[in-house]
């Protein structure tokens, strides 16, 4: 691969996300999910573990000076080399590198990895909620992202080998693999958590007077709903989300003119040393210009709880 370091990293991330999707599908096909409970409503499966090993080890083999932060804490295997995908000659994505990213070095990049976003839904068979997330941050900002849906179109596609789609975006460089559409103008559709609800989340959404509420799994899935025009906003006034959940989706959303922030409207930072928890919640809108309306309608008690 030639070209800028950043585009090479994006290309490698697309390739390895595709491969992670194959791992996830194969483990599901075999039926032994290897479920471990990490905490309340917090599961880990063999698919999470194997996909993360593949993503992290493959990227570090090709780009040893980047910082990678993954969701799962994993013990080192004796045969780590076996899970590495060769990225040396992977196909370069068709994009022009934005000027502000053209001189980025490996050591400038922090990669946030959620190998299987929507693990609970994966174990429950809600497979369209599942995504693989690889987000690239520079100077604390989400600037590039890859979202892979291993089971895209699984209800209509009978050929197991044809499942899935991969989308990527670069802030200042557009998106690929997904059509950006506007949501309906005559209604307000909000998407929020499916499995981590609480009274503050419910009262916040009620205060926004939505015509429809889509309760679905996975931060990646929710942001895709915004990009595809199926929802106007993703509202989550809670501490449940982590940086690896939002880095890749934020980059794609910002690349099409949307906005993702905490519930106060402040940016989420992705430095290597930052707290992993998004302690001030998440608020995303399909367009940046409507974002202030939503932050202005977050109730005072919700803002105080996540001050």
mmCIF file of C-alpha atoms in Angstrom:
data_model
loop_
_atom_site.group_PDB
_atom_site.id
_atom_site.type_symbol
_atom_site.label_atom_id
_atom_site.label_comp_id
_atom_site.label_asym_id
_atom_site.label_seq_id
_atom_site.Cartn_x
_atom_site.Cartn_y
_atom_site.Cartn_z
ATOM 1 C CA UNK A 1 0.000 0.000 0.000
ATOM 2 C CA UNK A 2 1.178 3.467 -0.874
ATOM 3 C CA UNK A 3 -0.224 6.907 -0.122
ATOM 4 C CA UNK A 4 -0.759 8.662 3.177
ATOM 5 C CA UNK A 5 -0.492 6.787 6.461
ATOM 6 C CA UNK A 6 -4.066 7.751 7.294
ATOM 7 C CA UNK A 7 -5.543 6.328 4.072
ATOM 8 C CA UNK A 8 -3.469 3.182 4.493
ATOM 9 C CA UNK A 9 -4.845 2.805 8.022
ATOM 10 C CA UNK A 10 -8.390 3.326 6.768
ATOM 11 C CA UNK A 11 -7.867 0.760 3.998
ATOM 12 C CA UNK A 12 -6.474 -1.763 6.467
ATOM 13 C CA UNK A 13 -9.376 -1.125 8.844
ATOM 14 C CA UNK A 14 -11.901 -1.820 6.067
ATOM 15 C CA UNK A 15 -10.167 -5.100 5.205
ATOM 16 C CA UNK A 16 -9.897 -6.305 8.784
ATOM 17 C CA UNK A 17 -13.498 -5.285 9.613
ATOM 18 C CA UNK A 18 -14.690 -7.478 6.736
ATOM 19 C CA UNK A 19 -12.669 -10.365 8.114
ATOM 20 C CA UNK A 20 -14.004 -9.804 11.645
ATOM 21 C CA UNK A 21 -17.515 -10.080 10.224
ATOM 22 C CA UNK A 22 -16.672 -13.496 8.776
ATOM 23 C CA UNK A 23 -15.390 -14.606 12.188
ATOM 24 C CA UNK A 24 -18.604 -13.437 13.867
ATOM 25 C CA UNK A 25 -20.812 -15.255 11.353
ATOM 26 C CA UNK A 26 -18.761 -18.452 11.544
ATOM 27 C CA UNK A 27 -18.961 -18.614 15.351
ATOM 28 C CA UNK A 28 -22.725 -18.093 15.204
ATOM 29 C CA UNK A 29 -23.038 -20.763 12.509
ATOM 30 C CA UNK A 30 -21.193 -23.292 14.677
ATOM 31 C CA UNK A 31 -23.503 -22.451 17.582
ATOM 32 C CA UNK A 32 -21.009 -22.335 20.464
ATOM 33 C CA UNK A 33 -21.101 -18.661 21.476
ATOM 34 C CA UNK A 34 -18.966 -19.052 24.627
ATOM 35 C CA UNK A 35 -20.942 -16.424 26.574
ATOM 36 C CA UNK A 36 -19.306 -14.789 29.603
ATOM 37 C CA UNK A 37 -21.080 -12.261 31.856
ATOM 38 C CA UNK A 38 -18.803 -9.259 32.452
ATOM 39 C CA UNK A 39 -21.447 -7.443 34.510
ATOM 40 C CA UNK A 40 -25.141 -6.575 34.596
ATOM 41 C CA UNK A 41 -26.457 -6.463 31.012
ATOM 42 C CA UNK A 42 -22.855 -6.803 29.806
ATOM 43 C CA UNK A 43 -22.038 -9.970 27.894
ATOM 44 C CA UNK A 44 -18.962 -11.168 26.036
ATOM 45 C CA UNK A 45 -18.930 -13.998 23.506
ATOM 46 C CA UNK A 46 -16.269 -15.952 21.657
ATOM 47 C CA UNK A 47 -17.139 -13.759 18.662
ATOM 48 C CA UNK A 48 -16.190 -10.611 20.650
ATOM 49 C CA UNK A 49 -12.894 -12.168 21.701
ATOM 50 C CA UNK A 50 -11.892 -13.652 18.345
ATOM 51 C CA UNK A 51 -12.908 -10.590 16.328
ATOM 52 C CA UNK A 52 -10.946 -8.249 18.601
ATOM 53 C CA UNK A 53 -7.836 -10.427 18.450
ATOM 54 C CA UNK A 54 -8.023 -10.415 14.666
ATOM 55 C CA UNK A 55 -8.536 -6.635 14.402
ATOM 56 C CA UNK A 56 -5.957 -5.554 16.981
ATOM 57 C CA UNK A 57 -3.198 -8.034 16.118
ATOM 58 C CA UNK A 58 -3.567 -7.496 12.365
ATOM 59 C CA UNK A 59 -3.451 -3.704 12.589
ATOM 60 C CA UNK A 60 -0.520 -3.689 15.027
ATOM 61 C CA UNK A 61 1.438 -6.086 12.824
ATOM 62 C CA UNK A 62 1.205 -3.607 9.927
ATOM 63 C CA UNK A 63 1.160 -0.370 11.980
ATOM 64 C CA UNK A 64 3.136 -1.032 15.173
ATOM 65 C CA UNK A 65 3.214 2.594 16.365
ATOM 66 C CA UNK A 66 -0.523 3.277 16.500
ATOM 67 C CA UNK A 67 -2.387 3.120 19.805
ATOM 68 C CA UNK A 68 -5.318 0.681 19.806
ATOM 69 C CA UNK A 69 -7.913 0.562 22.572
ATOM 70 C CA UNK A 70 -10.368 -2.341 22.362
ATOM 71 C CA UNK A 71 -13.463 -3.091 24.388
ATOM 72 C CA UNK A 72 -12.395 -6.538 25.524
ATOM 73 C CA UNK A 73 -9.607 -7.294 27.998
ATOM 74 C CA UNK A 74 -8.005 -10.436 26.616
ATOM 75 C CA UNK A 75 -5.294 -12.828 27.728
ATOM 76 C CA UNK A 76 -2.485 -13.338 25.248
ATOM 77 C CA UNK A 77 -2.646 -16.596 23.283
ATOM 78 C CA UNK A 78 0.350 -18.797 22.503
ATOM 79 C CA UNK A 79 -0.623 -18.784 18.816
ATOM 80 C CA UNK A 80 -1.476 -15.080 18.358
ATOM 81 C CA UNK A 81 0.103 -15.118 14.868
ATOM 82 C CA UNK A 82 -2.643 -17.455 13.656
ATOM 83 C CA UNK A 83 -5.336 -14.787 14.021
ATOM 84 C CA UNK A 84 -3.452 -12.148 11.987
ATOM 85 C CA UNK A 85 -4.778 -11.119 8.566
ATOM 86 C CA UNK A 86 -2.162 -9.901 6.108
ATOM 87 C CA UNK A 87 -2.777 -6.217 5.415
ATOM 88 C CA UNK A 88 0.397 -5.515 3.473
ATOM 89 C CA UNK A 89 -1.210 -5.565 0.046
ATOM 90 C CA UNK A 90 -4.848 -4.902 0.861
ATOM 91 C CA UNK A 91 -6.827 -2.838 -1.621
ATOM 92 C CA UNK A 92 -6.620 0.911 -1.034
ATOM 93 C CA UNK A 93 -9.924 2.703 -0.481
ATOM 94 C CA UNK A 94 -10.956 5.118 -3.210
ATOM 95 C CA UNK A 95 -10.694 8.464 -1.430
ATOM 96 C CA UNK A 96 -8.686 11.638 -1.382
ATOM 97 C CA UNK A 97 -7.037 12.291 1.951
ATOM 98 C CA UNK A 98 -8.200 15.571 3.530
ATOM 99 C CA UNK A 99 -5.341 18.047 3.770
ATOM 100 C CA UNK A 100 -5.382 18.126 7.574
ATOM 101 C CA UNK A 101 -4.824 14.346 7.690
ATOM 102 C CA UNK A 102 -2.294 14.021 4.860
ATOM 103 C CA UNK A 103 0.768 14.289 7.114
ATOM 104 C CA UNK A 104 -0.547 12.237 10.038
ATOM 105 C CA UNK A 105 1.980 9.724 11.420
ATOM 106 C CA UNK A 106 1.182 6.321 12.895
ATOM 107 C CA UNK A 107 1.928 7.504 16.416
ATOM 108 C CA UNK A 108 -0.617 10.335 16.011
ATOM 109 C CA UNK A 109 -3.519 7.903 15.628
ATOM 110 C CA UNK A 110 -5.626 6.305 18.373
ATOM 111 C CA UNK A 111 -7.867 3.487 17.140
ATOM 112 C CA UNK A 112 -10.974 2.602 19.156
ATOM 113 C CA UNK A 113 -12.299 -0.909 18.513
ATOM 114 C CA UNK A 114 -15.615 -2.480 19.411
ATOM 115 C CA UNK A 115 -15.305 -5.928 17.830
ATOM 116 C CA UNK A 116 -19.015 -6.688 18.248
ATOM 117 C CA UNK A 117 -21.314 -3.806 19.105
ATOM 118 C CA UNK A 118 -24.688 -5.204 20.147
ATOM 119 C CA UNK A 119 -23.512 -8.380 21.873
ATOM 120 C CA UNK A 120 -26.806 -8.881 23.745
ATOM 121 C CA UNK A 121 -28.715 -8.653 20.465
ATOM 122 C CA UNK A 122 -26.250 -11.081 18.853
ATOM 123 C CA UNK A 123 -27.027 -13.677 21.525
ATOM 124 C CA UNK A 124 -30.777 -13.058 21.128
ATOM 125 C CA UNK A 125 -30.844 -13.402 17.358
ATOM 126 C CA UNK A 126 -31.458 -9.699 16.579
ATOM 127 C CA UNK A 127 -28.647 -9.867 14.078
ATOM 128 C CA UNK A 128 -29.337 -6.676 12.118
ATOM 129 C CA UNK A 129 -28.407 -4.688 15.272
ATOM 130 C CA UNK A 130 -24.834 -6.052 15.293
ATOM 131 C CA UNK A 131 -21.872 -4.027 14.015
ATOM 132 C CA UNK A 132 -18.073 -4.104 14.035
ATOM 133 C CA UNK A 133 -16.699 -0.653 14.869
ATOM 134 C CA UNK A 134 -13.195 0.667 14.115
ATOM 135 C CA UNK A 135 -12.760 4.383 14.792
ATOM 136 C CA UNK A 136 -9.654 6.457 14.026
ATOM 137 C CA UNK A 137 -8.961 9.530 16.145
ATOM 138 C CA UNK A 138 -6.322 12.232 15.675
ATOM 139 C CA UNK A 139 -5.737 14.992 18.226
ATOM 140 C CA UNK A 140 -8.632 13.643 20.257
ATOM 141 C CA UNK A 141 -11.172 13.921 17.426
ATOM 142 C CA UNK A 142 -12.961 11.117 15.601
ATOM 143 C CA UNK A 143 -11.844 11.647 12.001
ATOM 144 C CA UNK A 144 -12.265 8.258 10.329
ATOM 145 C CA UNK A 145 -14.468 5.273 10.916
ATOM 146 C CA UNK A 146 -15.406 1.844 9.612
ATOM 147 C CA UNK A 147 -18.728 0.185 10.417
ATOM 148 C CA UNK A 148 -19.305 -3.377 9.276
ATOM 149 C CA UNK A 149 -22.723 -5.043 9.574
ATOM 150 C CA UNK A 150 -22.045 -8.804 9.486
ATOM 151 C CA UNK A 151 -25.715 -9.682 9.010
ATOM 152 C CA UNK A 152 -26.932 -6.897 6.746
ATOM 153 C CA UNK A 153 -29.926 -8.146 4.738
ATOM 154 C CA UNK A 154 -29.853 -11.500 6.540
ATOM 155 C CA UNK A 155 -33.663 -11.824 6.488
ATOM 156 C CA UNK A 156 -33.705 -11.618 2.668
ATOM 157 C CA UNK A 157 -30.376 -13.131 1.639
ATOM 158 C CA UNK A 158 -30.317 -16.940 1.538
ATOM 159 C CA UNK A 159 -26.674 -17.226 0.472
ATOM 160 C CA UNK A 160 -24.665 -17.125 3.725
ATOM 161 C CA UNK A 161 -21.492 -16.065 1.898
ATOM 162 C CA UNK A 162 -23.131 -12.883 0.555
ATOM 163 C CA UNK A 163 -24.162 -11.452 3.916
ATOM 164 C CA UNK A 164 -22.864 -8.186 5.316
ATOM 165 C CA UNK A 165 -21.836 -4.719 4.225
ATOM 166 C CA UNK A 166 -18.989 -2.404 5.147
ATOM 167 C CA UNK A 167 -19.268 1.375 5.362
ATOM 168 C CA UNK A 168 -16.510 3.867 5.966
ATOM 169 C CA UNK A 169 -16.243 7.601 6.317
ATOM 170 C CA UNK A 170 -13.605 10.305 6.682
ATOM 171 C CA UNK A 171 -14.431 13.740 8.058
ATOM 172 C CA UNK A 172 -13.766 16.038 5.105
ATOM 173 C CA UNK A 173 -13.659 13.061 2.735
ATOM 174 C CA UNK A 174 -17.230 11.731 2.604
ATOM 175 C CA UNK A 175 -18.643 8.264 3.141
ATOM 176 C CA UNK A 176 -18.795 5.039 1.155
ATOM 177 C CA UNK A 177 -21.023 1.971 1.259
ATOM 178 C CA UNK A 178 -24.204 3.631 2.534
ATOM 179 C CA UNK A 179 -26.706 6.055 1.032
ATOM 180 C CA UNK A 180 -27.198 9.235 3.024
ATOM 181 C CA UNK A 181 -30.893 10.177 3.184
ATOM 182 C CA UNK A 182 -32.973 12.790 4.994
ATOM 183 C CA UNK A 183 -35.519 11.572 7.542
ATOM 184 C CA UNK A 184 -39.225 12.468 7.170
ATOM 185 C CA UNK A 185 -39.853 16.195 7.535
ATOM 186 C CA UNK A 186 -43.362 15.897 8.974
ATOM 187 C CA UNK A 187 -42.479 13.888 12.086
ATOM 188 C CA UNK A 188 -39.814 13.454 14.761
ATOM 189 C CA UNK A 189 -38.290 9.983 15.122
ATOM 190 C CA UNK A 190 -35.894 9.291 17.983
ATOM 191 C CA UNK A 191 -33.769 6.201 18.482
ATOM 192 C CA UNK A 192 -32.514 5.141 21.883
ATOM 193 C CA UNK A 193 -31.372 2.170 23.933
ATOM 194 C CA UNK A 194 -33.247 -1.088 23.790
ATOM 195 C CA UNK A 195 -31.884 -2.728 26.943
ATOM 196 C CA UNK A 196 -30.465 -0.017 29.246
ATOM 197 C CA UNK A 197 -33.468 2.206 29.847
ATOM 198 C CA UNK A 198 -34.100 4.196 33.050
ATOM 199 C CA UNK A 199 -36.504 6.959 34.222
ATOM 200 C CA UNK A 200 -34.199 9.804 33.117
ATOM 201 C CA UNK A 201 -33.867 8.360 29.607
ATOM 202 C CA UNK A 202 -37.632 7.928 29.368
ATOM 203 C CA UNK A 203 -38.486 11.416 30.658
ATOM 204 C CA UNK A 204 -35.885 12.995 28.367
ATOM 205 C CA UNK A 205 -37.343 11.350 25.295
ATOM 206 C CA UNK A 206 -40.892 12.242 26.360
ATOM 207 C CA UNK A 207 -39.855 15.904 26.693
ATOM 208 C CA UNK A 208 -38.881 15.933 23.021
ATOM 209 C CA UNK A 209 -42.408 14.940 21.950
ATOM 210 C CA UNK A 210 -41.387 12.284 19.428
ATOM 211 C CA UNK A 211 -43.861 10.848 16.945
ATOM 212 C CA UNK A 212 -41.987 7.562 17.049
ATOM 213 C CA UNK A 213 -39.296 5.972 19.242
ATOM 214 C CA UNK A 214 -37.024 3.239 17.873
ATOM 215 C CA UNK A 215 -35.542 1.190 20.716
ATOM 216 C CA UNK A 216 -32.685 -0.765 19.153
ATOM 217 C CA UNK A 217 -29.351 -2.241 20.155
ATOM 218 C CA UNK A 218 -25.871 -0.981 19.366
ATOM 219 C CA UNK A 219 -24.575 2.581 19.029
ATOM 220 C CA UNK A 220 -23.324 1.787 15.530
ATOM 221 C CA UNK A 221 -26.768 0.607 14.470
ATOM 222 C CA UNK A 222 -28.458 3.712 15.900
ATOM 223 C CA UNK A 223 -26.152 6.109 14.056
ATOM 224 C CA UNK A 224 -26.709 4.196 10.814
ATOM 225 C CA UNK A 225 -30.443 4.875 11.278
ATOM 226 C CA UNK A 226 -29.635 8.614 11.315
ATOM 227 C CA UNK A 227 -27.456 8.402 8.211
ATOM 228 C CA UNK A 228 -30.066 6.405 6.287
ATOM 229 C CA UNK A 229 -32.876 8.810 7.198
ATOM 230 C CA UNK A 230 -34.787 6.426 9.463
ATOM 231 C CA UNK A 231 -34.417 8.620 12.572
ATOM 232 C CA UNK A 232 -33.737 12.270 13.373
ATOM 233 C CA UNK A 233 -31.816 11.877 16.635
ATOM 234 C CA UNK A 234 -30.123 9.327 18.877
ATOM 235 C CA UNK A 235 -30.773 10.290 22.491
ATOM 236 C CA UNK A 236 -28.988 8.532 25.365
ATOM 237 C CA UNK A 237 -28.734 10.561 28.604
ATOM 238 C CA UNK A 238 -26.894 7.841 30.528
ATOM 239 C CA UNK A 239 -23.370 6.667 31.319
ATOM 240 C CA UNK A 240 -23.605 3.283 29.563
ATOM 241 C CA UNK A 241 -21.781 4.136 26.342
ATOM 242 C CA UNK A 242 -17.998 3.915 25.835
ATOM 243 C CA UNK A 243 -15.552 5.596 23.464
ATOM 244 C CA UNK A 244 -15.236 2.479 21.296
ATOM 245 C CA UNK A 245 -19.042 2.603 20.808
ATOM 246 C CA UNK A 246 -19.044 6.149 19.435
ATOM 247 C CA UNK A 247 -15.720 6.895 17.702
ATOM 248 C CA UNK A 248 -16.405 5.166 14.367
ATOM 249 C CA UNK A 249 -20.110 6.149 14.197
ATOM 250 C CA UNK A 250 -19.248 9.760 15.030
ATOM 251 C CA UNK A 251 -16.747 9.940 12.173
ATOM 252 C CA UNK A 252 -19.275 8.642 9.630
ATOM 253 C CA UNK A 253 -22.020 10.921 10.939
ATOM 254 C CA UNK A 254 -19.801 14.012 10.887
ATOM 255 C CA UNK A 255 -18.651 13.094 7.369
ATOM 256 C CA UNK A 256 -22.249 13.546 6.118
ATOM 257 C CA UNK A 257 -22.975 16.730 8.073
ATOM 258 C CA UNK A 258 -24.474 15.297 11.240
ATOM 259 C CA UNK A 259 -23.277 15.779 14.777
ATOM 260 C CA UNK A 260 -22.541 13.548 17.757
ATOM 261 C CA UNK A 261 -21.712 14.996 21.186
ATOM 262 C CA UNK A 262 -22.460 14.478 24.855
ATOM 263 C CA UNK A 263 -25.918 15.561 26.039
ATOM 264 C CA UNK A 264 -24.621 19.043 26.880
ATOM 265 C CA UNK A 265 -23.528 19.522 23.272
ATOM 266 C CA UNK A 266 -19.844 19.319 24.126
ATOM 267 C CA UNK A 267 -17.472 17.223 21.981
ATOM 268 C CA UNK A 268 -16.453 13.739 23.037
ATOM 269 C CA UNK A 269 -12.665 13.385 23.139
ATOM 270 C CA UNK A 270 -10.749 10.320 21.989
ATOM 271 C CA UNK A 271 -7.214 10.861 23.299
ATOM 272 C CA UNK A 272 -5.325 7.737 24.367
ATOM 273 C CA UNK A 273 -5.435 8.790 28.033
ATOM 274 C CA UNK A 274 -9.119 9.792 28.149
ATOM 275 C CA UNK A 275 -11.670 8.001 30.338
ATOM 276 C CA UNK A 276 -13.237 5.176 28.341
ATOM 277 C CA UNK A 277 -16.751 5.876 29.623
ATOM 278 C CA UNK A 278 -18.869 8.530 27.928
ATOM 279 C CA UNK A 279 -19.859 9.823 31.350
ATOM 280 C CA UNK A 280 -22.014 12.684 30.014
ATOM 281 C CA UNK A 281 -24.185 10.584 27.732
ATOM 282 C CA UNK A 282 -24.574 10.713 23.967
ATOM 283 C CA UNK A 283 -26.681 12.896 21.685
ATOM 284 C CA UNK A 284 -26.500 12.561 17.904
ATOM 285 C CA UNK A 285 -28.522 14.242 15.154
ATOM 286 C CA UNK A 286 -28.778 13.654 11.426
ATOM 287 C CA UNK A 287 -27.863 17.298 10.792
ATOM 288 C CA UNK A 288 -25.585 19.561 12.794
ATOM 289 C CA UNK A 289 -28.025 22.461 12.349
ATOM 290 C CA UNK A 290 -30.775 20.736 14.383
ATOM 291 C CA UNK A 291 -28.472 19.625 17.191
ATOM 292 C CA UNK A 292 -28.987 22.720 19.341
ATOM 293 C CA UNK A 293 -32.737 22.122 19.455
ATOM 294 C CA UNK A 294 -32.164 18.719 21.035
ATOM 295 C CA UNK A 295 -29.569 19.895 23.551
ATOM 296 C CA UNK A 296 -31.936 22.720 24.471
ATOM 297 C CA UNK A 297 -34.711 20.243 25.181
ATOM 298 C CA UNK A 298 -32.710 17.931 27.451
ATOM 299 C CA UNK A 299 -34.399 18.331 30.878
ATOM 300 C CA UNK A 300 -32.425 20.040 33.652
ATOM 301 C CA UNK A 301 -32.469 16.919 35.858
ATOM 302 C CA UNK A 302 -30.904 14.842 33.071
ATOM 303 C CA UNK A 303 -28.154 17.422 32.564
ATOM 304 C CA UNK A 304 -27.570 17.608 36.318
ATOM 305 C CA UNK A 305 -27.303 13.823 36.585
ATOM 306 C CA UNK A 306 -24.620 13.854 33.878
ATOM 307 C CA UNK A 307 -22.854 17.096 34.790
#
